[in-house]
Short mmCIF file of C-alpha atoms in Angstrom, two decimals:
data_model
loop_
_atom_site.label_atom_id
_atom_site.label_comp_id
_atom_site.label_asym_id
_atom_site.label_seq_id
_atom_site.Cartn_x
_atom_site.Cartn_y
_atom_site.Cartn_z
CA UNK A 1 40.54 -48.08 -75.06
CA UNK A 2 40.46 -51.34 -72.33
CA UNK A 3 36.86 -50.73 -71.71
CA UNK A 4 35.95 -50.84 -75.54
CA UNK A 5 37.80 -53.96 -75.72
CA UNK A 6 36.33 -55.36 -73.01
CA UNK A 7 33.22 -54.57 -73.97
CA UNK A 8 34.17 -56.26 -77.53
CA UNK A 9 35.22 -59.25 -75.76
CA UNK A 10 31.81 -59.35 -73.64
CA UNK A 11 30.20 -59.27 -76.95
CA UNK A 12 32.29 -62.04 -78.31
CA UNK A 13 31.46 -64.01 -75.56
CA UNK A 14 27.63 -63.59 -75.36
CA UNK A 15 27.42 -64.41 -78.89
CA UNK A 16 29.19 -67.55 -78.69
CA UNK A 17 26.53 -70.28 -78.94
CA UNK A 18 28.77 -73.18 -76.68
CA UNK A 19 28.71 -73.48 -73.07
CA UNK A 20 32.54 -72.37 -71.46
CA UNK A 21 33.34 -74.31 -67.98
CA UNK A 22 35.89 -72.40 -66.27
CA UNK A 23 36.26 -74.76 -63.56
CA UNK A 24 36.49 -77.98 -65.74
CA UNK A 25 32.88 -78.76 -64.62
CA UNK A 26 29.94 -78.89 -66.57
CA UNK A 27 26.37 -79.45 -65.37
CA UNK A 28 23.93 -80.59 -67.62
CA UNK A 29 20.00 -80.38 -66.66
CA UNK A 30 17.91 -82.57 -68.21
CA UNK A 31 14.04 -81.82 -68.20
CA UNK A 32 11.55 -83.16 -68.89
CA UNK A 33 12.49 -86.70 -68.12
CA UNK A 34 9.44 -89.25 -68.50
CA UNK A 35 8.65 -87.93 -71.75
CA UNK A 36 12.63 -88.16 -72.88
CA UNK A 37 12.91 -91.36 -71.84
CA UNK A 38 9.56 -93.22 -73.17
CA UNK A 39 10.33 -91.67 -76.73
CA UNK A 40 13.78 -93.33 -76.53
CA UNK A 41 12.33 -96.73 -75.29
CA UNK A 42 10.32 -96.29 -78.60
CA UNK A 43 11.54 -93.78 -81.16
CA UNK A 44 15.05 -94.80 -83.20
CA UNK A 45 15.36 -90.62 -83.73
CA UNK A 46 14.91 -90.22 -80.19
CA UNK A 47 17.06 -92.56 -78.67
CA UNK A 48 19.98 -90.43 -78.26
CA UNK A 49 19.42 -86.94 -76.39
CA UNK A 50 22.53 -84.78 -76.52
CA UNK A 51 23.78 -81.39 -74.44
CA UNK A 52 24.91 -78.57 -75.01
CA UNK A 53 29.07 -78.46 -76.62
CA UNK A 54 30.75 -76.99 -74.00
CA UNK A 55 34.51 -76.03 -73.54
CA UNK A 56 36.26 -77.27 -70.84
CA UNK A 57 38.30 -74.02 -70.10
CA UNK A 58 37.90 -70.28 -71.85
CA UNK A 59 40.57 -72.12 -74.50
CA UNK A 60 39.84 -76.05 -73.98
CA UNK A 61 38.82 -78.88 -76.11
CA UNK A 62 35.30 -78.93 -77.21
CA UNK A 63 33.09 -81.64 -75.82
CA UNK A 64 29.41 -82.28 -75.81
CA UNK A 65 27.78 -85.55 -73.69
CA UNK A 66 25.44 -88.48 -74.89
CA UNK A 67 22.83 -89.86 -73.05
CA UNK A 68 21.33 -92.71 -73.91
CA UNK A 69 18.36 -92.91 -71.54
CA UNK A 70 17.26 -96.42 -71.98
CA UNK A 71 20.61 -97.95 -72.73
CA UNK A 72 22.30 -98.69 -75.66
CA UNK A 73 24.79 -101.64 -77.23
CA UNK A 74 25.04 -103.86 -73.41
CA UNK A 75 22.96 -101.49 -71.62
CA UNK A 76 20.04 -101.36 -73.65
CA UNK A 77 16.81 -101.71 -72.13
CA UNK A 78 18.46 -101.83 -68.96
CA UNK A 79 20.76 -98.99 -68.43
CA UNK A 80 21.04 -95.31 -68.93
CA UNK A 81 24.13 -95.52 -71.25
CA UNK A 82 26.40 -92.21 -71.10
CA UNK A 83 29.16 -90.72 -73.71
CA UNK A 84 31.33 -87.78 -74.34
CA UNK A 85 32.24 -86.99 -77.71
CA UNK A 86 35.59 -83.98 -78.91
CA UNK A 87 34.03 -82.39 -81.41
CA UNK A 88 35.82 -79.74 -83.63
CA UNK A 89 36.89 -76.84 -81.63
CA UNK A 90 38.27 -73.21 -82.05
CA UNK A 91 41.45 -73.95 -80.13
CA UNK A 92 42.41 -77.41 -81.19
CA UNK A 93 45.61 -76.16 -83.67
CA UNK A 94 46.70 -75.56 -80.10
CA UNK A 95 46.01 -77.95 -77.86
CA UNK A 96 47.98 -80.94 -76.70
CA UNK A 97 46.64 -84.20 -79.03
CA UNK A 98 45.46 -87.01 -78.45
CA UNK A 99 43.24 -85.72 -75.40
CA UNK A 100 44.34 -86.77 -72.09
CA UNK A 101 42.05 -85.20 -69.51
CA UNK A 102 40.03 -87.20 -66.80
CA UNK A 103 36.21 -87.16 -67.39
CA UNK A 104 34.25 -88.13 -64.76
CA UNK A 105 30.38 -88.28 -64.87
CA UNK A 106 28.44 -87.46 -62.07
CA UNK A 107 24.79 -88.26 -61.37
CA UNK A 108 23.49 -85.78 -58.59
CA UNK A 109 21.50 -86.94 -56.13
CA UNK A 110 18.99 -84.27 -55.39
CA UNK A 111 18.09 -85.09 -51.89
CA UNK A 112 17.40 -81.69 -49.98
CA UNK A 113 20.01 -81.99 -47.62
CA UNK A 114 23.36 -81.97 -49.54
CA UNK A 115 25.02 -84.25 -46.86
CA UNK A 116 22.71 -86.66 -47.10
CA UNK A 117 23.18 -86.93 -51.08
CA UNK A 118 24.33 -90.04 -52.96
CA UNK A 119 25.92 -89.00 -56.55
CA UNK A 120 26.86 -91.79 -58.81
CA UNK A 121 30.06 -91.24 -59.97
CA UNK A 122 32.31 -92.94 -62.97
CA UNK A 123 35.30 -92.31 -64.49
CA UNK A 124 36.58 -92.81 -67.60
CA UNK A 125 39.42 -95.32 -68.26
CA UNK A 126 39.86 -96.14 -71.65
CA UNK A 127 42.76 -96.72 -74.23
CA UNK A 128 44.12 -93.12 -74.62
CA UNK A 129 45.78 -94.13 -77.71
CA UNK A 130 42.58 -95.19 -79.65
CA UNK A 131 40.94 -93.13 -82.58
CA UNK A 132 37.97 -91.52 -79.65
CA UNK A 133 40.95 -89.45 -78.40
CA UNK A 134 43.21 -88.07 -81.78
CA UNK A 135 42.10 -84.44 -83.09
CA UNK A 136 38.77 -84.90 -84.70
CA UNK A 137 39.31 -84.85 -88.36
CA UNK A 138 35.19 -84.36 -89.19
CA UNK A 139 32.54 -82.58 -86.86
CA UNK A 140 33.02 -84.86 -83.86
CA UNK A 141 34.88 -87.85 -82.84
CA UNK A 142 33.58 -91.22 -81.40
CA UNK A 143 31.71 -91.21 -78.16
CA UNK A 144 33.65 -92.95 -75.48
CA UNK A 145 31.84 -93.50 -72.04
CA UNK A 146 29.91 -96.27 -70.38
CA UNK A 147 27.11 -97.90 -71.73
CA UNK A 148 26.06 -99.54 -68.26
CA UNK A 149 26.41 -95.86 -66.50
CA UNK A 150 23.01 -96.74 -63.93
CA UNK A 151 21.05 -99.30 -64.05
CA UNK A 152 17.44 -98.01 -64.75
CA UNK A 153 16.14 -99.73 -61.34
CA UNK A 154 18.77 -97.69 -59.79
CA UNK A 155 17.41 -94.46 -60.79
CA UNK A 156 14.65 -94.93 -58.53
CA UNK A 157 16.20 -95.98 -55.62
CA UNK A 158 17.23 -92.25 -54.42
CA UNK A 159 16.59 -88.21 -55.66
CA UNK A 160 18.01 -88.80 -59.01
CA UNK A 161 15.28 -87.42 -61.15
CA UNK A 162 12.90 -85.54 -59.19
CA UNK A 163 10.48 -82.74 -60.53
CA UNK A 164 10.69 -84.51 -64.20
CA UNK A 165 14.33 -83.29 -64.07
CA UNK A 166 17.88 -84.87 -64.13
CA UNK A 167 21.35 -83.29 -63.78
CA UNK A 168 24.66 -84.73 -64.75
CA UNK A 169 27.76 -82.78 -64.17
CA UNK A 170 30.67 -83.72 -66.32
CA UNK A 171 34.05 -83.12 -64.75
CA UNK A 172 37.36 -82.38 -66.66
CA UNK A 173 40.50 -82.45 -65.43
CA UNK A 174 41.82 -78.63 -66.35
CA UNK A 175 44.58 -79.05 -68.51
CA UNK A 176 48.21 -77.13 -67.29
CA UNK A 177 48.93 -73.95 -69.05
CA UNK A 178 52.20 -75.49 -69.72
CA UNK A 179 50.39 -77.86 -71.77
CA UNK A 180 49.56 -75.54 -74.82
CA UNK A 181 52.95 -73.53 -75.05
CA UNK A 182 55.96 -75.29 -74.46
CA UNK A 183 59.08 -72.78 -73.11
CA UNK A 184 60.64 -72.94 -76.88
CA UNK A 185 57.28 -71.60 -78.40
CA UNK A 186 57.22 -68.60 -76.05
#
C-alpha cells in the first residue's frame, strides 16, 4: 500500500508542469543569449523573456522571474532589468499573506575556477505592504525587482554569458513550517 502511493505521488509530481525548489533556490539558464537579447532591443513582443513558475518549497508560493534583457522603465537601453512576479499557486489558501520572503538574484559568474568567480548579487528591499506582495487575486501579481539589475557594459566585463548562455539563480528565503499552521490550527 506505501509503495502504490508513492508511486502515485511520483506520478503527481512528474506531471506537474512548474519547477519545485526544495532548497529555496532556483536556477534559471538562459540560452541562447545574442539572439534573446537583439530581438528585445527591437521586438515590443520580445522584450520581456520569462522562466519557468517555480515553487519555492514542495508547498511554497508560486513565483516565476522577468528578465528584461535590454532594460526597461530607467534601465532601458542600458540595463538588464530583472523581476519576480507571485502568481496564483496551489497552496496559497495556506500560506502566510502578504509574502515576506527574501529574494535575492544572483548573476553567476561562470569563470572555470569557482573561487575565482564574481556573481552579482541583489536583494530585494521593497515596501512589503504594497499591492506586489498581497495574495494575487488574477493569474499573477506585479513584478517587483530592479530595473538597473547590470549594467549591459558590465556583462562583458567577466564569465557572465559565455557559450550563448546565462544563468540566474533566484534565492528564497524558506519560509518556517510554523508559518503555515499556527499551534491552534493543529
Amino acid at each position: 500500500m506505501h509503495l502504490d502511493l508513492a508511486h502515485q505521488r511520483i506520478r503527481e509530481l512528474e506531471a506537474r508542469p512548474d519547477h519545485v525548489c526544495t532548497n529555496g533556490r532556483f536556477l534559471w539558464k538562459i540560452s541562447n543569449y545574442q539572439q534573446l537579447f537583439l530581438q528585445s532591443a527591437t521586438k515590443k513582443e520580445k522584450e520581456k523573456l520569462c522562466s519557468p513558475p517555480f515553487y519555492t518549497g514542495q508547498y511554497g508560493y508560486k513565483l516565476r522571474a522577468e528578465a528584461f534583457l535590454n532594460g526597461l522603465g530607467q534601465g532601458k537601453g542600458t540595463h538588464m532589468s530583472l523581476y519576480v512576479v507571485i502568481m496564483k499557486g496551489d497552496y496559497d489558501a495556506i500560506l502566510p499573506w502578504p509574502f515576506q520572503q527574501r529574494v535575492d538574484f544572483i548573476l553567476i559568474d561562470q569563470h572555470d575556477y569557482i573561487n575565482e568567480r564574481q556573481n552579482k548579487l541583489w536583494r530585494l528591499s521593497c515596501e512589503r505592504n504594497s499591492d506586489y506582495f498581497k495574495r494575487p487575486s488574477k493569474t499573477k501579481s506585479l513584478g517587483f525587482g530592479c530595473p538597473k539589475f547590470v549594467s549591459l557594459e558590465f556583462l562583458k566585463t567577466r564569465n557572465y554569458i559565455r557559450d550563448n548562455t546565462m544563468f540566474i539563480r533566484i534565492d528564497v528565503e524558506p519560509l518556517e513550517s510554523t508559518d503555515m499552521l499556527s499551534a491552534k490550527q493543529l
